[in-house]
PDB file of N, CA and C in Angstrom:
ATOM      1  N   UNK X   1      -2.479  32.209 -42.807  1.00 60.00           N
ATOM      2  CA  UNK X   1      -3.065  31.425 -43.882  1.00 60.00           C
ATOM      3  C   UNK X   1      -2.040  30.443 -44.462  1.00 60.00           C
ATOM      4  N   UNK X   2      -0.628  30.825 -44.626  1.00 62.00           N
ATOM      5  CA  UNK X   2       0.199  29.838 -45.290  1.00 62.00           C
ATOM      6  C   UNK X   2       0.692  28.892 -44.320  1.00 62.00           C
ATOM      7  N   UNK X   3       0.323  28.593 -42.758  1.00 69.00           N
ATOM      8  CA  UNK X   3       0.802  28.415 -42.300  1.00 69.00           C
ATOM      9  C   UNK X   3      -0.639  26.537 -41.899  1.00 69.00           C
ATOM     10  N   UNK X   4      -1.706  27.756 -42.096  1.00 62.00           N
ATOM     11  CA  UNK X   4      -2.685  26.544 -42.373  1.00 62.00           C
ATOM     12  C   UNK X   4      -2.528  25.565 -43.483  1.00 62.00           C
ATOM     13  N   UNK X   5      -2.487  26.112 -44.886  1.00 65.00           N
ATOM     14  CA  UNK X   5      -2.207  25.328 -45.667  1.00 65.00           C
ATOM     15  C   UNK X   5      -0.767  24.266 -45.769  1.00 65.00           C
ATOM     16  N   UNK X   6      -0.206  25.220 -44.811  1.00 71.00           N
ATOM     17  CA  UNK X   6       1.021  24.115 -44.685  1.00 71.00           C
ATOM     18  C   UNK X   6       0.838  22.584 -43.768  1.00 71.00           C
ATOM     19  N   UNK X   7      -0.197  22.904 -42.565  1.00 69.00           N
ATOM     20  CA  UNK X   7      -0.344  21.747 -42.348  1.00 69.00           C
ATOM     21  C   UNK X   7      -1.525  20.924 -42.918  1.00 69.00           C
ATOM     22  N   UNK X   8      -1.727  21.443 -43.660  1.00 72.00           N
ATOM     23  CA  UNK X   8      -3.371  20.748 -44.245  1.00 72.00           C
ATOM     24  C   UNK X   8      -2.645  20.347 -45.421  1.00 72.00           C
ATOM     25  N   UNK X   9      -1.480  20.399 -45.793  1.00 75.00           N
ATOM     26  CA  UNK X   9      -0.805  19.453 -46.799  1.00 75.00           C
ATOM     27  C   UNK X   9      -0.144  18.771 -46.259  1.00 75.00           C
ATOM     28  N   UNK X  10       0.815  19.143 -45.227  1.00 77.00           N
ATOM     29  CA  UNK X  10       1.521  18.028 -44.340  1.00 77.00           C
ATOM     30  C   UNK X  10       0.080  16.728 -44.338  1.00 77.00           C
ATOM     31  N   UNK X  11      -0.456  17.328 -43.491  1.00 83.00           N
ATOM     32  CA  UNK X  11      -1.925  16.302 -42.821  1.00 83.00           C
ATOM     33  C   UNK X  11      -2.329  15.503 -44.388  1.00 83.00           C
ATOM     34  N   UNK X  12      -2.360  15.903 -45.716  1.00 84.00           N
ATOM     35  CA  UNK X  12      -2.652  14.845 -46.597  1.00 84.00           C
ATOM     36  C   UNK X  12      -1.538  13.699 -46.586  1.00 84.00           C
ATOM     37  N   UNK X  13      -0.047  14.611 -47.016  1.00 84.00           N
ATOM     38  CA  UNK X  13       1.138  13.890 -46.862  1.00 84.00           C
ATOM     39  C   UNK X  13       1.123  12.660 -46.160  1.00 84.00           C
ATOM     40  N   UNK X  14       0.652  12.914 -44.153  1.00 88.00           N
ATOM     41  CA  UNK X  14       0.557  11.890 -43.826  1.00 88.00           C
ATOM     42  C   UNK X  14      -0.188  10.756 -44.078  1.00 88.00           C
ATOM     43  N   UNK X  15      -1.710  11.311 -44.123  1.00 89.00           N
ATOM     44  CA  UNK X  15      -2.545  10.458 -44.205  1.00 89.00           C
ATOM     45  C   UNK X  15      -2.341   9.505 -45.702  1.00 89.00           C
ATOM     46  N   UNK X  16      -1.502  10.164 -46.328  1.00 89.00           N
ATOM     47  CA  UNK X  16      -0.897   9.218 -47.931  1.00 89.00           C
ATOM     48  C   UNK X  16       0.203   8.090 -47.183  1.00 89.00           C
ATOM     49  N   UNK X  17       0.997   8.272 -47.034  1.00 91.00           N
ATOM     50  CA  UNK X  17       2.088   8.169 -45.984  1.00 91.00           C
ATOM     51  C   UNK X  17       1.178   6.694 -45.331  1.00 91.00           C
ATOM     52  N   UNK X  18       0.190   6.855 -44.520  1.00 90.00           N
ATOM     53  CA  UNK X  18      -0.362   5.959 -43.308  1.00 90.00           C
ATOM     54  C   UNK X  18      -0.356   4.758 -44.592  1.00 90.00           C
ATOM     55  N   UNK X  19      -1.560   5.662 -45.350  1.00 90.00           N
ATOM     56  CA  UNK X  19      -2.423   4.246 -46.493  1.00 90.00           C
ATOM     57  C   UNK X  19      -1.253   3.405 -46.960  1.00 90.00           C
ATOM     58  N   UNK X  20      -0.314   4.458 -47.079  1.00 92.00           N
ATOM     59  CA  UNK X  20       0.769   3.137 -47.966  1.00 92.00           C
ATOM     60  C   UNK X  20       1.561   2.178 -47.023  1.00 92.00           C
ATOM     61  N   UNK X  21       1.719   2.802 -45.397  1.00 92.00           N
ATOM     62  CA  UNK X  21       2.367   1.835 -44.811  1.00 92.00           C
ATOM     63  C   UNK X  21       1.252   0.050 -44.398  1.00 92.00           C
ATOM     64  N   UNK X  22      -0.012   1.199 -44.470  1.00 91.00           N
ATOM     65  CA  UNK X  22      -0.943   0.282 -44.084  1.00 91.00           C
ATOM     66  C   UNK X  22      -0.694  -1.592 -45.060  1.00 91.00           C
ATOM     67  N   UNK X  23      -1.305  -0.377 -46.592  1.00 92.00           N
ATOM     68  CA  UNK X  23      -0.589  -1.227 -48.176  1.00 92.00           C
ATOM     69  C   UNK X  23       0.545  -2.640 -48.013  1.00 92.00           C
ATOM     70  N   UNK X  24       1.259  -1.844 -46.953  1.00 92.00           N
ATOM     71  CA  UNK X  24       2.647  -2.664 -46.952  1.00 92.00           C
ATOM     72  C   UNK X  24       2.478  -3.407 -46.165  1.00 92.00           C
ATOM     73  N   UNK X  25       1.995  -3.296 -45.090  1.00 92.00           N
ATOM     74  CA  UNK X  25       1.895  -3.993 -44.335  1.00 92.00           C
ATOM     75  C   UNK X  25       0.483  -5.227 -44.431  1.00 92.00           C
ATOM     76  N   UNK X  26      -0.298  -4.901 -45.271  1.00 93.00           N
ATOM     77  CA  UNK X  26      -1.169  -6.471 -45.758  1.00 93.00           C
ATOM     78  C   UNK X  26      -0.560  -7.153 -46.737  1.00 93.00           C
ATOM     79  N   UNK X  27       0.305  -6.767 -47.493  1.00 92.00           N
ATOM     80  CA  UNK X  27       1.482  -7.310 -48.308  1.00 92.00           C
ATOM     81  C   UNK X  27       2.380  -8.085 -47.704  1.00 92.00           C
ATOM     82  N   UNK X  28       2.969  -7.051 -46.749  1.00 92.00           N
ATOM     83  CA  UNK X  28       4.108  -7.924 -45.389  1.00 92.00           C
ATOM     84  C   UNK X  28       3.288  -9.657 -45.254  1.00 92.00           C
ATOM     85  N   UNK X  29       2.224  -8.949 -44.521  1.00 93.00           N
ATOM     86  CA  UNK X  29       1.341 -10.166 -43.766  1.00 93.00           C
ATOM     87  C   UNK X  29       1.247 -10.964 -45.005  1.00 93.00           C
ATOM     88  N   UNK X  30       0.352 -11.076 -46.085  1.00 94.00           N
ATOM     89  CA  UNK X  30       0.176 -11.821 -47.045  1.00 94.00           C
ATOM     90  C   UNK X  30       1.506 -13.165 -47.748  1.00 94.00           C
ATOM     91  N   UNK X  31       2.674 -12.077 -47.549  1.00 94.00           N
ATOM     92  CA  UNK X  31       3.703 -12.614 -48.084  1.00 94.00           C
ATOM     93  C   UNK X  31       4.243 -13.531 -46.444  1.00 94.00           C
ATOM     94  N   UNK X  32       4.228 -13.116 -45.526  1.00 95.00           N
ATOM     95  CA  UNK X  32       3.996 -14.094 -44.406  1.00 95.00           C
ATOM     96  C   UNK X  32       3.351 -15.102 -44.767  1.00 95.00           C
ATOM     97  N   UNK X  33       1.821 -15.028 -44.998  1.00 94.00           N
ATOM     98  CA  UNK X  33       1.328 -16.543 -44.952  1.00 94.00           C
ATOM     99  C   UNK X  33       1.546 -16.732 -46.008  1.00 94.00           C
ATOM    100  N   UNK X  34       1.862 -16.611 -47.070  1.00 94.00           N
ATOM    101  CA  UNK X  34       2.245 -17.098 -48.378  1.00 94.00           C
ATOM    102  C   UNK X  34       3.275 -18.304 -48.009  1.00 94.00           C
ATOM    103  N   UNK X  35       4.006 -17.546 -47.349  1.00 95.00           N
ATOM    104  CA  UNK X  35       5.688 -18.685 -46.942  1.00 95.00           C
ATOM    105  C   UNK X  35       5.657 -19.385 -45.789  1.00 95.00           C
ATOM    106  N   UNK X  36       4.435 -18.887 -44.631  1.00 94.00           N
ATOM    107  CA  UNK X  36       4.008 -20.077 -44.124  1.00 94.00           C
ATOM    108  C   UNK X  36       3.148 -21.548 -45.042  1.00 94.00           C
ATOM    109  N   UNK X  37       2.350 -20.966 -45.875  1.00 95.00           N
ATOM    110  CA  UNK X  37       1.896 -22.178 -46.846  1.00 95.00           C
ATOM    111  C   UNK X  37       3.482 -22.966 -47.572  1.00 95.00           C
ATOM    112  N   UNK X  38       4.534 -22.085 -48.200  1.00 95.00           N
ATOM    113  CA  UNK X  38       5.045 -22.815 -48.702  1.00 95.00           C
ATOM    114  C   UNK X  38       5.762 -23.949 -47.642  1.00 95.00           C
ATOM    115  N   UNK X  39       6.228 -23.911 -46.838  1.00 95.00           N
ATOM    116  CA  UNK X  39       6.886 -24.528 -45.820  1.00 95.00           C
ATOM    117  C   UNK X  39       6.038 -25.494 -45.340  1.00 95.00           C
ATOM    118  N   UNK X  40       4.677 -25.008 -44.863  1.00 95.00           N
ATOM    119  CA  UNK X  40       3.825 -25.777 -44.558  1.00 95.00           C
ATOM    120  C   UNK X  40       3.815 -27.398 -45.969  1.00 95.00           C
ATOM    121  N   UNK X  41       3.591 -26.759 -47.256  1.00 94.00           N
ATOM    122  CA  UNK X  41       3.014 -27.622 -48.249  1.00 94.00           C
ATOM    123  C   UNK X  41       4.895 -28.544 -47.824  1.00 94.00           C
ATOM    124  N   UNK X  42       5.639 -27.730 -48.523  1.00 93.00           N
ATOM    125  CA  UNK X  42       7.157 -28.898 -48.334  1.00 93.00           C
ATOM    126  C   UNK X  42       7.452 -29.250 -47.064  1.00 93.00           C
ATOM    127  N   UNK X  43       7.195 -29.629 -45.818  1.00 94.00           N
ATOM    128  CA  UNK X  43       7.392 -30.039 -44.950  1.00 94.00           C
ATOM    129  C   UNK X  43       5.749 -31.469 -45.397  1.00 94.00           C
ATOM    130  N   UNK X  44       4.956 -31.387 -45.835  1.00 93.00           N
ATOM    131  CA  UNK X  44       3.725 -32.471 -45.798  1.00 93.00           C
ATOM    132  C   UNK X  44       4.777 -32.715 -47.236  1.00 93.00           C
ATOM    133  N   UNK X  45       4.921 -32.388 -48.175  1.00 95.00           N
ATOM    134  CA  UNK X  45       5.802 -33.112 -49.178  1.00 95.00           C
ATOM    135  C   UNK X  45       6.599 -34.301 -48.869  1.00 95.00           C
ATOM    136  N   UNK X  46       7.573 -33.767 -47.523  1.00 93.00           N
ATOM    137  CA  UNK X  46       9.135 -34.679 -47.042  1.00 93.00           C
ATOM    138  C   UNK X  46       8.176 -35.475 -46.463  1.00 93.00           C
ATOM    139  N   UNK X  47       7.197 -35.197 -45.680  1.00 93.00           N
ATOM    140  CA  UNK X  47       6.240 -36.072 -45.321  1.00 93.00           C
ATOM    141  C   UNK X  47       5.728 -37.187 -46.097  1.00 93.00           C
ATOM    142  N   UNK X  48       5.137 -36.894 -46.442  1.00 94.00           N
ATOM    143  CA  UNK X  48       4.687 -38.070 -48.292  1.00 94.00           C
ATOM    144  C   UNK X  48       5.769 -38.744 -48.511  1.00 94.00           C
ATOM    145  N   UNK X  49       6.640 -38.236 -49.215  1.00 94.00           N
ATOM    146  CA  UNK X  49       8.196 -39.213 -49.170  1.00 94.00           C
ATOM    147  C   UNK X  49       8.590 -39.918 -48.399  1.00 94.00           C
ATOM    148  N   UNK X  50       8.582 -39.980 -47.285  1.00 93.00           N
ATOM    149  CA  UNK X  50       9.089 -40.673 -46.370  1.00 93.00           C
ATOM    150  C   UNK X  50       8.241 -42.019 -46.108  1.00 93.00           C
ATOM    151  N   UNK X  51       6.726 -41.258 -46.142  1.00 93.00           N
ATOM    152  CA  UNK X  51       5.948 -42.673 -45.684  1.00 93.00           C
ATOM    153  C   UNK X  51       5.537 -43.454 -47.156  1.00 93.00           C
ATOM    154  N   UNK X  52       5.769 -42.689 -48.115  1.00 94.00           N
ATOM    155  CA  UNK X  52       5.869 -43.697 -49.333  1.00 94.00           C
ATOM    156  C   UNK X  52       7.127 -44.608 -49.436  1.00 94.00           C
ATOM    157  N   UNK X  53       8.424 -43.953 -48.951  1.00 94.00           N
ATOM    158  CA  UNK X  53       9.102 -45.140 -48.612  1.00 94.00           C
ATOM    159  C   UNK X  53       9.133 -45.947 -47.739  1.00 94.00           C
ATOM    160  N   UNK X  54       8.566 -45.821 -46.989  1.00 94.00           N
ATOM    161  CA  UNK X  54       7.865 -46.973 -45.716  1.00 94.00           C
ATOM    162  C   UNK X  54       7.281 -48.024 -46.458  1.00 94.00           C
ATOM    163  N   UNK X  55       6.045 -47.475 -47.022  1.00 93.00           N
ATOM    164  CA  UNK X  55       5.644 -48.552 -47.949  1.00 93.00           C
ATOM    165  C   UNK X  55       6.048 -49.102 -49.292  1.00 93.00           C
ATOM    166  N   UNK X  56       7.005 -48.345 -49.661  1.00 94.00           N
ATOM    167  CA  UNK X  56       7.950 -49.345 -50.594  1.00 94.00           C
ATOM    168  C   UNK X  56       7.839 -50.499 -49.872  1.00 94.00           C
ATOM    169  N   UNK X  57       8.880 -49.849 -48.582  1.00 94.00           N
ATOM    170  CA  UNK X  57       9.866 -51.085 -47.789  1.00 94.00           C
ATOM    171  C   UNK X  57       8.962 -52.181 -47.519  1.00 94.00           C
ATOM    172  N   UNK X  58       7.624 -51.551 -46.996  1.00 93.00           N
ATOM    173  CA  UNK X  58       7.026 -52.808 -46.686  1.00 93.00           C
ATOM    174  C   UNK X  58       6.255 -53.801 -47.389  1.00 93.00           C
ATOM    175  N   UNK X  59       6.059 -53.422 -48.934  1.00 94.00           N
ATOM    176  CA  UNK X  59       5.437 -53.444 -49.546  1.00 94.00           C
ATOM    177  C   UNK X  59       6.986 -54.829 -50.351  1.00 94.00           C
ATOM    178  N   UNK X  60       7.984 -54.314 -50.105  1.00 94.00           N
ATOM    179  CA  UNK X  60       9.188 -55.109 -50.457  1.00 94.00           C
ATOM    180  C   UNK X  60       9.048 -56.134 -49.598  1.00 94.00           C
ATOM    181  N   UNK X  61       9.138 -56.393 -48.602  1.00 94.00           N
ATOM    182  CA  UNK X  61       9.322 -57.082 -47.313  1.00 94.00           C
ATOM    183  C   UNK X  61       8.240 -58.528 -47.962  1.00 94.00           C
ATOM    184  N   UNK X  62       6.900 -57.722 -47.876  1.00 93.00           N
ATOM    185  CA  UNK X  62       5.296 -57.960 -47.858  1.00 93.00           C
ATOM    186  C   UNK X  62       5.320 -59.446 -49.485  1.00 93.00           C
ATOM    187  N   UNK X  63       6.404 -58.738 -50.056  1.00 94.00           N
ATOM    188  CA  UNK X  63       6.506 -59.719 -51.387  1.00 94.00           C
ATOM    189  C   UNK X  63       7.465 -60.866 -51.112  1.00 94.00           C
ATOM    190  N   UNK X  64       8.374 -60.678 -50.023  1.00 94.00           N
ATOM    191  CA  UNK X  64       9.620 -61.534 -49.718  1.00 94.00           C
ATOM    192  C   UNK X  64       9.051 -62.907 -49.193  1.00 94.00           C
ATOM    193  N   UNK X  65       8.165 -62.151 -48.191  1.00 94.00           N
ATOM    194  CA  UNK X  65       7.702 -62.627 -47.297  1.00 94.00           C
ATOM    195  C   UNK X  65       6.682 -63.730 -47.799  1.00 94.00           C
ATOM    196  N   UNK X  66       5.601 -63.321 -49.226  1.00 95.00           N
ATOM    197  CA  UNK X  66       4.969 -63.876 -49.968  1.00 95.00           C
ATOM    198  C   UNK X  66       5.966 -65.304 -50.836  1.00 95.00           C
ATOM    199  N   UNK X  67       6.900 -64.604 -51.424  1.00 95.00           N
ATOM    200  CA  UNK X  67       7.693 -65.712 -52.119  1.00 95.00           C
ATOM    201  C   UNK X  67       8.504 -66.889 -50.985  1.00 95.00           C
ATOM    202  N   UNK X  68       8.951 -66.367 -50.144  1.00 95.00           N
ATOM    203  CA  UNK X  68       9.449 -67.667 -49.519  1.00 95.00           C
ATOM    204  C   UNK X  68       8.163 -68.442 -48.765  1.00 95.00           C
ATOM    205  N   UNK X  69       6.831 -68.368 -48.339  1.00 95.00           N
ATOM    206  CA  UNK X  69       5.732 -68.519 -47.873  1.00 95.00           C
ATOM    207  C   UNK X  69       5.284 -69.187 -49.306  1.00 95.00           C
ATOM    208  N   UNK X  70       5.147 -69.482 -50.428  1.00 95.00           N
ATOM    209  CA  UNK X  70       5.036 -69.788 -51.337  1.00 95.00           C
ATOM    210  C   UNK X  70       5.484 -71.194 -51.760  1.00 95.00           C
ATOM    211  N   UNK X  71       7.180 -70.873 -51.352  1.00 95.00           N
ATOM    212  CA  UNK X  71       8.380 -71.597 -51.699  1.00 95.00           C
ATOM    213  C   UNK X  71       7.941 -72.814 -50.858  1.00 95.00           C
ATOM    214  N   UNK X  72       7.769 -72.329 -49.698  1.00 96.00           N
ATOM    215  CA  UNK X  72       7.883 -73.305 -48.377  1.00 96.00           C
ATOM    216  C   UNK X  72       6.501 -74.466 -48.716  1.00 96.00           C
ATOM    217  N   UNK X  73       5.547 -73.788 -49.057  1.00 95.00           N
ATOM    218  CA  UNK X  73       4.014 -74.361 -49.780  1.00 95.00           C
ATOM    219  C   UNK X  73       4.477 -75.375 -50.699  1.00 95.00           C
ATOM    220  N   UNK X  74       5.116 -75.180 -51.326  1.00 95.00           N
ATOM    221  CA  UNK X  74       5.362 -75.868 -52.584  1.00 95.00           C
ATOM    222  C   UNK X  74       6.378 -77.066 -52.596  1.00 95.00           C
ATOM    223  N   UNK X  75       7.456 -76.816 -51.342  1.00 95.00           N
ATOM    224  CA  UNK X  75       7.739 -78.105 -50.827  1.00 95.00           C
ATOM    225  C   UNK X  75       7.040 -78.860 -50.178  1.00 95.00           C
ATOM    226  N   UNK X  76       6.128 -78.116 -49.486  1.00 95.00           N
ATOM    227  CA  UNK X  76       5.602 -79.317 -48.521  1.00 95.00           C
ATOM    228  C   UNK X  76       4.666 -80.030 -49.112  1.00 95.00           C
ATOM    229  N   UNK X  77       3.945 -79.422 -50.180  1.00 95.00           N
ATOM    230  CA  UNK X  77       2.579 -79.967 -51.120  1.00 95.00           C
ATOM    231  C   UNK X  77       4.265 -80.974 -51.929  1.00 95.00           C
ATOM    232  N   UNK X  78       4.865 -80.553 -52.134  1.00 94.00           N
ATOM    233  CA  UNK X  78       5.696 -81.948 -52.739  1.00 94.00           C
ATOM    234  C   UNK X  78       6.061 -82.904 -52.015  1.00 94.00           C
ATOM    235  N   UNK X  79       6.443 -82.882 -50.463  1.00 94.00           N
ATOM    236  CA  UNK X  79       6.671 -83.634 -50.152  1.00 94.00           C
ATOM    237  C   UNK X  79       5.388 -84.727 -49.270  1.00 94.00           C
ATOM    238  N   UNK X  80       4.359 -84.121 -49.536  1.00 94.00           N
ATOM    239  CA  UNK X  80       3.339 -84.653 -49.035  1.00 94.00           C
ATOM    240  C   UNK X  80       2.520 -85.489 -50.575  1.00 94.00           C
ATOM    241  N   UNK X  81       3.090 -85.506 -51.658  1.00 93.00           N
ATOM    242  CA  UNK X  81       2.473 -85.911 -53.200  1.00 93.00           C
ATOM    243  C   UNK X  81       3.557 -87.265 -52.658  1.00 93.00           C
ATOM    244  N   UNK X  82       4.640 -86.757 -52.301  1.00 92.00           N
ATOM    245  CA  UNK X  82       5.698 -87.491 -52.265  1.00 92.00           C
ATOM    246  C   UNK X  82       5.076 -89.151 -51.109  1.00 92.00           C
ATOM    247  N   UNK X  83       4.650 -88.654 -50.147  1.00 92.00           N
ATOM    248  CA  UNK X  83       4.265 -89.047 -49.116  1.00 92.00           C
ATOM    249  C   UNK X  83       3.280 -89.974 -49.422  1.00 92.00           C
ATOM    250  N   UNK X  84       2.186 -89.408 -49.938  1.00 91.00           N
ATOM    251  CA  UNK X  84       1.209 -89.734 -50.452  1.00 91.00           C
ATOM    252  C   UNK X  84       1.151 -91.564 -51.472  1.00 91.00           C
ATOM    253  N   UNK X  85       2.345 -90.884 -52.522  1.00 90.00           N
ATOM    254  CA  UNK X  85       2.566 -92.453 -53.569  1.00 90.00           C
ATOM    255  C   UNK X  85       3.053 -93.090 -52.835  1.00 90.00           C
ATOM    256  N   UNK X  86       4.096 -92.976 -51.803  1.00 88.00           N
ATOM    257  CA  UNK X  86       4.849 -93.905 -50.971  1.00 88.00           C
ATOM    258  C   UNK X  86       3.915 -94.794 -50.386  1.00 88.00           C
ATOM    259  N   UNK X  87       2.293 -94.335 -49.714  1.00 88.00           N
ATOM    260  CA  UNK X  87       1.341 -94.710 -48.833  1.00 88.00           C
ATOM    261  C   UNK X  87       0.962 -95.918 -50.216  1.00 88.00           C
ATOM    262  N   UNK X  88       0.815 -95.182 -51.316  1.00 83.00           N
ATOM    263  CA  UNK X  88      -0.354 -95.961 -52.186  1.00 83.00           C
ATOM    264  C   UNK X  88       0.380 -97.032 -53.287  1.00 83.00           C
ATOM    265  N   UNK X  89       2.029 -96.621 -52.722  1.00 85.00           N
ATOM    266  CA  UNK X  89       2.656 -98.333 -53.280  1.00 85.00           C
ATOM    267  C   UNK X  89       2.679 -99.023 -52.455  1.00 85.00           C
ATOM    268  N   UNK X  90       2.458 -98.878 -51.449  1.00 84.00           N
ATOM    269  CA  UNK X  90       2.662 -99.812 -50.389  1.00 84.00           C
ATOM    270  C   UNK X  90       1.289-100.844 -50.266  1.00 84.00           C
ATOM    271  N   UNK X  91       0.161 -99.940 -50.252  1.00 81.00           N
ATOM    272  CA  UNK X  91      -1.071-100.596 -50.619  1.00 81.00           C
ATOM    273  C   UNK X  91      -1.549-101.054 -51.772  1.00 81.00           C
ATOM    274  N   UNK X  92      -1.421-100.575 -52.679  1.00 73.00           N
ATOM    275  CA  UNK X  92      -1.504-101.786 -53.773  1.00 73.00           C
ATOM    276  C   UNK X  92      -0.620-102.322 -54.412  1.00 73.00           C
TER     277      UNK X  92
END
């Protein structure tokens, strides 16, 4: 008889024993994908950063590119005003 009850407490022991490794182990896992998300999210973070500085840059470029395209407009509309009176002293 004491020898039954000895394993019929062992046998709870374990089966306590299992549940908690079980416990640990959806915890384990959980805390796995937990830190796969974090890595995941800061790796698309450095991501974002990077191509927002892309478009700084190009967005810099995109304005340079506007002002001397501008610049260049603005001589030639002068030198064509210019052009222009030269034509219309000549004619009247």
């Amino acid at each position: 008889m004491q020898c039954y009850i000895t394993v019929l407490y062992n046998n709870i022991v374990l089966q306590y024993c299992i549940t908690i490794l079980e416990y640990c182990s959806i915890v384990f896992y959980c805390s796995i994908l937990l830190l796969y998300c974090i890595i995941t999210l800061r790796y698309y973070s450095i991501l974002f950063q990077y191509y927002s500085i892309i478009v700084l840059y190009y967005s810099i470029v995109w304005q340079y590119y506007i002002i001397v395209f501008s610049t260049l407009l603005q001589y030639c509309i002068k030198i064509l005003q210019n052009y222009l009176l030269f034509i219309y002293h000549i004619i009247v």
